[in-house]
Coordinates of C-alpha atoms and ligand atoms in Angstrom, one line a residue:
M1 CA 80.9 116.9 88.9
R2 CA 84.5 118.0 89.4
S3 CA 87.6 116.5 90.8
L4 CA 90.6 118.4 92.2
V5 CA 94.0 116.8 92.4
L6 CA 96.7 118.4 94.5
V7 CA 100.2 117.4 93.6
G8 CA 103.2 117.5 95.9
H9 CA 106.8 116.4 95.7
G10 CA 106.7 113.9 98.6
S11 CA 109.6 111.8 99.8
H12 CA 110.5 108.1 99.8
R13 CA 112.2 108.6 103.2
S14 CA 109.8 110.6 105.3
G15 CA 106.1 111.1 105.5
D16 CA 106.6 114.7 106.7
A17 CA 107.0 116.0 103.1
A18 CA 103.4 115.0 102.3
A19 CA 101.9 116.6 105.4
P20 CA 101.2 120.2 104.0
V21 CA 99.5 118.6 101.0
Y22 CA 97.2 116.5 103.2
A23 CA 96.5 119.5 105.4
L24 CA 95.5 121.6 102.5
A25 CA 93.4 118.9 101.0
E26 CA 91.5 118.6 104.2
R27 CA 90.9 122.4 104.2
L28 CA 89.7 122.3 100.6
R29 CA 87.3 119.4 101.3
A30 CA 85.8 121.4 104.1
L31 CA 85.1 124.2 101.6
N32 CA 83.1 121.8 99.4
A33 CA 84.0 123.6 96.2
F34 CA 84.8 120.3 94.5
D35 CA 83.1 116.9 94.6
E36 CA 86.4 115.4 95.6
V37 CA 89.9 116.4 96.5
L38 CA 92.7 113.9 95.8
E39 CA 96.4 114.0 96.6
A40 CA 99.3 112.7 94.6
F41 CA 103.0 112.7 94.9
W42 CA 106.1 112.2 92.8
K43 CA 107.9 110.4 95.5
D44 CA 105.2 108.9 97.7
D45 CA 101.8 107.2 97.4
P46 CA 99.3 107.9 95.9
S47 CA 101.5 108.3 92.9
L48 CA 101.2 110.6 89.9
R49 CA 101.1 107.6 87.5
Q50 CA 97.9 106.4 89.1
V51 CA 96.0 109.4 90.4
L52 CA 94.0 110.3 87.3
R53 CA 92.5 106.9 87.2
T54 CA 91.3 107.4 90.7
A55 CA 89.3 110.5 89.9
A56 CA 85.5 109.9 90.0
S57 CA 84.6 112.6 87.5
T58 CA 85.4 113.3 83.9
D59 CA 86.5 116.9 84.8
V60 CA 89.8 116.9 86.6
T61 CA 91.8 120.0 87.6
V62 CA 95.4 119.3 88.7
V63 CA 97.1 122.0 90.8
P64 CA 100.9 121.6 91.6
L65 CA 101.4 122.6 95.2
F66 CA 104.7 124.3 94.4
I67 CA 105.6 127.8 95.2
A68 CA 107.3 128.6 91.9
P69 CA 107.6 127.2 88.4
G70 CA 110.6 125.1 87.6
Y71 CA 111.9 121.7 86.6
F72 CA 109.2 119.8 88.6
T73 CA 106.2 121.8 87.5
D74 CA 107.3 122.2 83.9
V75 CA 109.0 118.9 83.2
V76 CA 108.5 116.1 85.8
L77 CA 104.8 116.5 86.7
P78 CA 103.4 116.9 83.1
R79 CA 105.6 114.0 82.0
E80 CA 104.5 111.7 84.9
L81 CA 100.8 112.7 84.3
N82 CA 101.3 111.8 80.7
L83 CA 100.1 115.3 79.5
G84 CA 102.3 115.4 76.4
H85 CA 103.6 118.8 77.5
Q86 CA 107.1 119.9 78.4
G87 CA 108.2 123.4 79.3
P88 CA 106.7 126.5 80.9
V89 CA 103.0 126.3 81.6
P90 CA 101.0 129.2 80.2
P91 CA 98.9 131.3 82.7
E92 CA 95.7 129.7 81.6
G93 CA 97.2 126.2 82.2
I94 CA 97.1 123.2 79.9
A95 CA 93.9 121.2 79.0
R96 CA 94.0 117.6 77.7
V97 CA 91.4 115.1 76.9
M98 CA 92.6 111.8 78.3
G99 CA 90.2 108.9 77.6
A100 CA 86.9 110.0 79.1
R101 CA 88.4 112.7 81.2
T102 CA 89.3 116.3 80.6
V103 CA 92.4 117.1 82.6
R104 CA 93.4 120.7 83.3
Y105 CA 96.9 121.2 84.6
T106 CA 97.6 124.6 86.2
R107 CA 100.6 126.7 87.0
P108 CA 101.9 126.3 90.6
F109 CA 99.7 128.1 93.1
G110 CA 102.6 130.3 94.2
T111 CA 102.6 132.3 91.0
H112 CA 99.0 133.5 91.4
P113 CA 98.5 137.2 92.1
A114 CA 96.2 136.3 95.1
M115 CA 99.4 135.3 96.9
R116 CA 99.8 139.0 97.7
D117 CA 97.1 138.7 100.3
V118 CA 98.6 135.5 101.7
I119 CA 101.9 137.4 102.2
L120 CA 100.1 140.3 103.8
A121 CA 98.3 137.8 106.2
R122 CA 101.7 136.4 107.2
V123 CA 103.0 140.0 107.8
R124 CA 100.0 140.7 110.1
E125 CA 100.8 137.6 112.2
V126 CA 103.9 139.4 113.5
L127 CA 102.7 143.0 113.0
P128 CA 99.0 142.9 113.9
D129 CA 98.8 146.7 113.8
L130 CA 99.7 146.9 110.1
P131 CA 96.8 149.1 108.6
A132 CA 94.6 147.8 105.8
V133 CA 95.5 150.9 103.8
P134 CA 98.3 153.4 104.1
E135 CA 97.6 156.0 106.9
V136 CA 97.3 159.5 105.6
G137 CA 100.2 161.7 106.7
A138 CA 102.2 158.9 108.3
A139 CA 105.1 157.3 106.3
P140 CA 105.2 153.5 106.7
D141 CA 108.1 152.3 108.9
V142 CA 108.1 148.7 107.9
A143 CA 110.3 147.0 105.3
L144 CA 109.2 143.7 103.7
V145 CA 111.7 141.1 102.5
L146 CA 110.5 138.2 100.5
V147 CA 112.9 135.3 100.6
S148 CA 113.2 132.7 97.9
V149 CA 113.9 129.8 100.2
A150 CA 115.0 127.5 97.3
G151 CA 117.5 130.2 96.2
G152 CA 117.8 131.1 92.6
D153 CA 116.6 134.1 90.7
P154 CA 113.6 135.8 92.4
H155 CA 112.5 137.0 88.9
A156 CA 112.4 133.5 87.5
H157 CA 110.5 132.3 90.6
G158 CA 107.8 135.0 90.1
L159 CA 108.7 136.6 93.5
E160 CA 109.5 140.0 91.9
A161 CA 105.9 140.1 90.6
H162 CA 104.5 139.7 94.1
A163 CA 107.0 142.3 95.4
G164 CA 105.7 144.8 92.8
Q165 CA 102.1 144.2 93.9
L166 CA 103.1 144.7 97.5
R167 CA 105.0 147.9 96.8
D168 CA 101.8 149.2 95.1
T169 CA 99.9 148.8 98.4
G170 CA 101.9 151.7 99.9
L171 CA 102.0 149.8 103.2
F172 CA 105.8 149.3 103.2
R173 CA 108.7 151.7 103.1
E174 CA 110.6 149.2 101.1
V175 CA 109.9 145.8 99.6
R176 CA 112.9 143.6 98.5
T177 CA 113.4 140.1 97.3
V178 CA 116.3 137.9 98.4
A179 CA 117.5 134.5 97.4
A180 CA 118.6 132.4 100.5
P181 CA 122.1 131.0 100.2
E182 CA 122.5 127.2 100.5
G183 CA 124.4 127.2 103.8
E184 CA 124.7 129.5 106.7
A185 CA 126.0 132.9 105.7
P186 CA 127.8 135.4 107.9
G187 CA 126.4 138.9 108.4
G188 CA 123.3 140.3 106.9
A189 CA 124.3 142.1 103.7
W190 CA 120.8 141.6 102.4
L191 CA 119.6 144.1 105.0
E192 CA 121.9 146.9 103.8
G193 CA 120.2 150.0 102.7
L194 CA 116.9 149.3 104.5
T195 CA 115.9 152.3 106.6
A196 CA 112.6 151.1 108.3
A197 CA 112.6 150.4 112.0
Q198 CA 110.8 147.1 111.4
V199 CA 111.8 144.4 108.9
V200 CA 109.5 141.5 108.3
V201 CA 110.9 138.5 106.4
V202 CA 108.4 136.3 104.7
P203 CA 109.9 132.9 103.5
F204 CA 108.5 132.2 100.0
S205 CA 108.2 128.4 100.3
A206 CA 105.4 125.8 99.9
S207 CA 106.3 124.2 103.2
D208 CA 108.2 124.7 106.5
A209 CA 110.5 121.8 105.6
A210 CA 113.4 124.3 105.3
H211 CA 112.7 125.3 109.0
T212 CA 111.8 128.8 107.9
R213 CA 111.8 130.2 111.5
T214 CA 114.9 128.3 112.7
A215 CA 117.4 127.4 110.0
L216 CA 116.4 130.1 107.6
P217 CA 117.6 133.0 109.9
A218 CA 120.9 131.3 110.2
R219 CA 121.2 131.0 106.4
L220 CA 120.6 134.7 106.3
G221 CA 123.2 135.4 109.0
L222 CA 120.8 136.1 111.9
P223 CA 120.7 134.3 115.3
G224 CA 117.0 133.7 115.4
P225 CA 113.5 134.5 114.1
V226 CA 113.3 137.8 116.0
T227 CA 116.5 139.9 116.1
A228 CA 116.9 143.5 117.3
L229 CA 120.0 144.6 115.5
P230 CA 122.1 147.1 117.6
G231 CA 121.4 150.6 116.2
G232 CA 119.3 149.0 113.4
P233 CA 115.9 147.5 112.7
T234 CA 114.1 144.7 114.5
V235 CA 113.9 141.8 112.1
Q236 CA 111.1 139.3 112.4
F237 CA 110.6 136.1 110.3
T238 CA 107.2 134.7 109.6
A239 CA 106.2 131.1 108.8
A240 CA 106.3 130.1 105.2
A241 CA 103.8 131.9 102.9
G242 CA 102.8 128.6 101.3
T243 CA 101.5 127.0 104.6
H244 CA 99.1 129.8 105.4
P245 CA 95.5 128.6 105.6
D246 CA 94.4 131.2 103.0
V247 CA 96.4 129.2 100.4
A248 CA 93.2 127.1 100.1
Q249 CA 91.5 130.2 98.6
V250 CA 94.4 130.8 96.2
V251 CA 94.3 127.1 95.0
L252 CA 90.5 127.5 94.3
Q253 CA 91.3 130.7 92.4
V254 CA 94.0 128.9 90.4
A255 CA 91.6 126.1 89.6
A256 CA 88.8 128.5 88.7
D257 CA 91.1 130.4 86.3
A258 CA 92.0 127.2 84.5
H259 CA 88.4 126.1 84.2
S260 CA 87.1 129.5 83.1
G261 CA 83.4 128.7 82.6
A262 CA 83.9 125.3 81.0
R263 CA 81.0 122.8 81.4
E264 CA 81.3 120.6 84.5
G265 CA 82.0 116.9 84.0
D266 CA 80.0 113.7 84.7
A267 CA 80.7 110.6 86.8
E268 CA 83.4 108.6 85.1
R269 CA 81.8 105.3 84.1
A270 CA 84.7 102.9 84.4
H271 CA 85.6 104.4 87.8
H272 CA 82.1 103.9 89.1
A273 CA 81.9 100.3 87.7
A274 CA 85.1 99.5 89.6
W275 CA 83.7 100.8 92.9
D276 CA 80.4 98.9 92.3
A277 CA 82.5 95.8 92.0
L278 CA 84.4 96.6 95.2
R279 CA 81.1 97.2 97.1
T280 CA 79.9 93.9 96.0
L281 CA 83.1 92.3 97.2
V282 CA 82.8 93.8 100.7
S283 CA 79.1 93.0 101.1
G284 CA 80.6 90.1 103.0
E285 CA 83.8 89.7 104.8
A286 CA 86.6 90.3 102.3
R287 CA 90.4 90.2 102.3
I288 CA 92.3 92.7 100.2
G289 CA 96.0 92.4 100.5
E290 CA 96.8 92.4 104.2
L291 CA 93.5 94.1 104.9
L292 CA 90.4 92.5 106.2
I293 CA 87.1 94.4 105.6
T294 CA 84.0 93.3 107.5
P295 CA 80.5 94.8 107.2
Q296 CA 79.1 95.3 110.7
H297 CA 75.8 97.0 111.6
G298 CA 75.8 99.5 108.8
V299 CA 79.5 100.3 108.9
Y300 CA 82.7 98.6 107.7
E301 CA 85.4 97.5 110.0
F302 CA 89.0 97.5 108.6
R303 CA 91.8 95.7 110.3
H304 CA 95.0 93.8 109.5
A305 CA 94.0 90.3 108.3
L306 CA 96.4 88.8 110.9
D307 CA 94.4 90.5 113.7
Q308 CA 91.3 88.5 112.6
G309 CA 89.7 87.2 115.8
T310 CA 91.5 89.6 118.1
P311 CA 88.9 91.3 120.5
G312 CA 88.3 94.9 119.4
S313 CA 89.1 96.0 123.0
E314 CA 92.7 94.8 122.4
L315 CA 93.1 96.9 119.3
T316 CA 93.4 100.7 118.8
T317 CA 90.2 102.0 117.3
I318 CA 90.4 104.5 114.5
V319 CA 87.3 106.4 113.5
T320 CA 88.4 108.8 110.8
T321 CA 89.8 108.2 107.3
E322 CA 92.6 110.7 108.1
G323 CA 93.5 108.6 111.2
L324 CA 93.5 105.5 109.0
R325 CA 95.6 107.2 106.4
D326 CA 98.2 108.3 108.9
H327 CA 98.3 104.9 110.5
A328 CA 98.8 103.2 107.2
R329 CA 101.7 105.4 106.3
T330 CA 104.1 103.9 108.8
D331 CA 104.9 100.3 109.6
D332 CA 104.9 98.6 113.0
R333 CA 108.3 100.3 113.8
G334 CA 107.1 103.7 112.8
R335 CA 109.0 103.8 109.6
H336 CA 107.6 105.6 106.6
R337 CA 105.9 103.3 103.9
P338 CA 106.6 105.0 100.6
V339 CA 104.8 102.2 98.7
R340 CA 101.5 101.5 100.4
T341 CA 101.3 98.0 98.9
F342 CA 104.4 96.8 100.7
R343 CA 103.7 93.9 103.0
T344 CA 104.3 96.1 106.0
L345 CA 100.8 97.3 106.9
P346 CA 101.0 97.8 110.7
R347 CA 99.0 95.6 113.0
G348 CA 97.1 96.3 116.3
W349 CA 94.3 98.6 115.1
R350 CA 90.8 98.5 113.7
A351 CA 89.0 101.3 111.8
V352 CA 85.3 101.9 111.8
I353 CA 84.3 103.3 108.4
H354 CA 81.0 104.8 107.3
P355 CA 79.9 103.4 103.9
A356 CA 80.1 106.9 102.4
E357 CA 83.8 106.9 103.3
L358 CA 84.6 103.4 102.0
R359 CA 86.2 104.6 98.9
R360 CA 88.5 107.1 100.6
A361 CA 89.4 104.7 103.4
L362 CA 90.5 102.0 101.0
H363 CA 92.3 104.5 98.9
D364 CA 94.1 105.6 102.0
V365 CA 95.4 102.1 102.7
Y366 CA 95.9 100.9 99.1
P367 CA 95.7 103.8 96.7
A368 CA 94.3 103.1 93.2
V369 CA 94.3 99.3 93.6
T370 CA 90.5 99.1 93.0
E371 CA 90.5 101.1 89.8
E372 CA 93.6 99.2 88.5
A373 CA 92.4 95.8 89.5
Y374 CA 89.1 96.4 87.8
A375 CA 90.8 97.8 84.6
H376 CA 93.0 94.7 84.6
G377 CA 90.0 92.4 84.7
C378 CA 88.5 94.4 81.7
Y379 CA 91.8 94.1 79.8
T380 CA 92.1 97.9 79.8
L381 CA 95.1 98.3 82.1
R382 CA 98.1 98.8 79.8
A383 CA 101.5 97.9 81.2
T384 CA 104.3 100.3 80.5
P385 CA 107.5 98.3 79.8
W386 CA 110.6 99.2 81.7
P387 CA 112.5 100.6 78.7
T388 CA 109.7 103.2 78.1
T389 CA 109.7 104.2 81.8
A390 CA 113.5 104.5 81.8
R391 CA 113.6 106.5 78.5
R392 CA 111.5 109.2 79.9
Q393 CA 113.6 109.8 83.0
T394 CA 115.5 113.1 83.1
G395 CA 118.1 114.8 85.3
S396 CA 120.0 112.5 87.6
Y397 CA 117.4 109.8 87.0
A398 CA 118.4 109.6 83.3
R399 CA 121.2 107.1 84.2
V400 CA 118.6 104.4 84.9
Q401 CA 118.5 104.1 81.1
K402 CA 121.9 102.3 81.5
A403 CA 120.5 99.6 83.8
G404 CA 121.2 96.2 82.3
P405 CA 118.9 93.2 82.6
D406 CA 120.8 91.9 85.6
V407 CA 120.6 95.1 87.6
L408 CA 117.0 95.5 86.8
A409 CA 116.2 91.9 87.7
R410 CA 118.0 92.3 91.0
V411 CA 116.3 95.5 92.0
T412 CA 112.9 94.2 90.9
R413 CA 113.4 91.1 93.0
D414 CA 114.5 93.1 96.1
V415 CA 112.0 95.9 95.8
C416 CA 108.9 94.3 94.2
G417 CA 109.5 91.2 96.4
Q418 CA 108.3 93.3 99.3
C419 CA 105.2 94.4 97.5
L420 CA 101.7 92.9 97.0
R421 CA 101.5 94.1 93.5
T422 CA 102.6 92.0 90.5
P423 CA 104.9 93.9 88.2
L424 CA 103.2 93.5 84.8
W425 CA 105.6 96.0 83.4
A426 CA 108.4 93.4 84.0
G427 CA 106.5 90.8 82.0
E428 CA 104.9 89.0 85.0
K429 CA 101.4 87.6 84.6
L430 CA 98.4 88.1 86.9
P431 CA 95.5 85.9 85.8
R432 CA 93.1 87.2 88.5
T433 CA 93.0 90.0 91.1
F434 CA 91.4 90.4 94.5
L435 CA 88.2 91.6 92.8
E436 CA 88.1 88.1 91.2
G437 CA 88.7 86.2 94.4
V438 CA 92.5 86.1 94.9
P439 CA 92.9 88.3 98.0
G440 CA 96.6 89.3 97.6
A441 CA 96.6 89.8 93.9
M442 CA 97.0 93.4 92.6
P443 CA 98.4 94.5 89.3
C444 CA 101.3 97.0 88.9
A445 CA 101.2 98.5 85.4
E446 CA 104.3 100.7 85.6
A447 CA 107.5 100.8 87.7
C448 CA 107.0 103.1 90.7
T449 CA 109.4 105.9 91.5
Y450 CA 110.6 104.0 94.6
L451 CA 111.9 101.2 92.3
I452 CA 113.3 103.7 89.8
A453 CA 115.2 105.4 92.7
H454 CA 116.7 102.1 93.7
V455 CA 117.8 101.4 90.2
R456 CA 119.4 104.8 90.1
E457 CA 121.2 104.0 93.4
E458 CA 122.6 100.8 91.9
L459 CA 124.1 102.8 89.1
R460 CA 125.9 105.4 91.2
P461 CA 128.9 106.8 89.2
D462 CA 132.3 105.6 90.5
A463 CA 135.1 108.1 91.5
A464 CA 136.0 108.4 87.8
G465 CA 132.4 109.3 87.0
H466 CA 131.6 106.0 85.2
V467 CA 128.3 104.3 85.8
Q468 CA 128.9 100.6 86.5
Ligands
SF4_1 FE1 105.3 97.4 93.9 FE2 107.3 97.0 92.3 FE3 105.1 98.1 91.4 FE4 106.7 99.5 92.9 S1 107.2 98.7 90.9 S2 104.5 99.3 93.1 S3 107.4 97.9 94.3 S4 105.4 96.0 92.2

């Protein structure tokens, strides 16, 4: 039995940042190569600090859905996953035994040599006649430009390695790498010296968040995604390499390389015990937070507890876990819910869930609460006190270490006051959880990144650079 965890950056402000991760997870589930595929985010729910506990197996592979190595993949993600590693990740990844689980953390998918074929697939979307192999006697008349959308050194981002592979195909007259400037740049100096009649630009990015076919041409000094330059080549931009459907195969290859013939895992016992307890709870009508779960004719009906008694015909019916997840990610006013346990679950819907999908459906509404509530009841959920969480923050987040008790208390009151969870990390007590008959009671073992971000905002440096 094997679990795959896909990790994305996410955003506290918008659900859009998570969309490519969810889309890829669905593609990978359809390929059935893993017993389960889970998502986790640094700045969204499900969060990194919880995700490993939600894996059903003892064999977990974590793939960062990042296009290139850097601060997040080398520092933030290993730290938040508690891997005890900081710095560049070797090609074979990192393996750690964590409790009953073996966790394999890989390099970001964008570094894998198989990305060569993904880039070629992007090129063929705009040049369908590109041959599979170089044509004998005909010199290629296409130049390929790989753009590091995040900017920075293409060598450091691994882009030059892909460029080398693509030169070796012989399909292109020239292959070049370019770092995109931050803002819009005049002219197109990056095109100088290219002699091919066609130039294809492939944005090397994990998502299209940088508007790779609209804003990116402007950043590179061109008016649009297809530009015929007077007396020069025709330049065409493709969509981002990292959003191509074939990335699913690359992720599987990355995961296979990290596993390299190791024995598969088993069902994780504590995890299964937690879900047995949950199934017992929902064998009758049960309230979990703002959610009401009712067994009905061989399925479960989920709805907001305040909609109890509303005729089903007056509610929007949802029949897939993806639909339920997307519904639960925004509140009644359509605003993103970065913490799913905020008391803002939208009303006016009912979801019909097959028993085989119960776990995923509840995880989509309230990620990790079953596993954590069960662990709390078994006295195995260890709270991480605020000073420990604060001490491990880096970069611009390191200033949260300066938060005094008054600031922390104020932010905790304001942020956690909206949340169903009880902040055990702040010293609060939770005698019983929803698994033990208190519907709204859920433990929080460690400050979430949303709270940390709010503490950081409270400590903005003043004009003189001093943190109040
Ligand atoms: Fe909720 Fe506060 Fe815990 Fe965040 S830190 S999950 S807001 S209780």
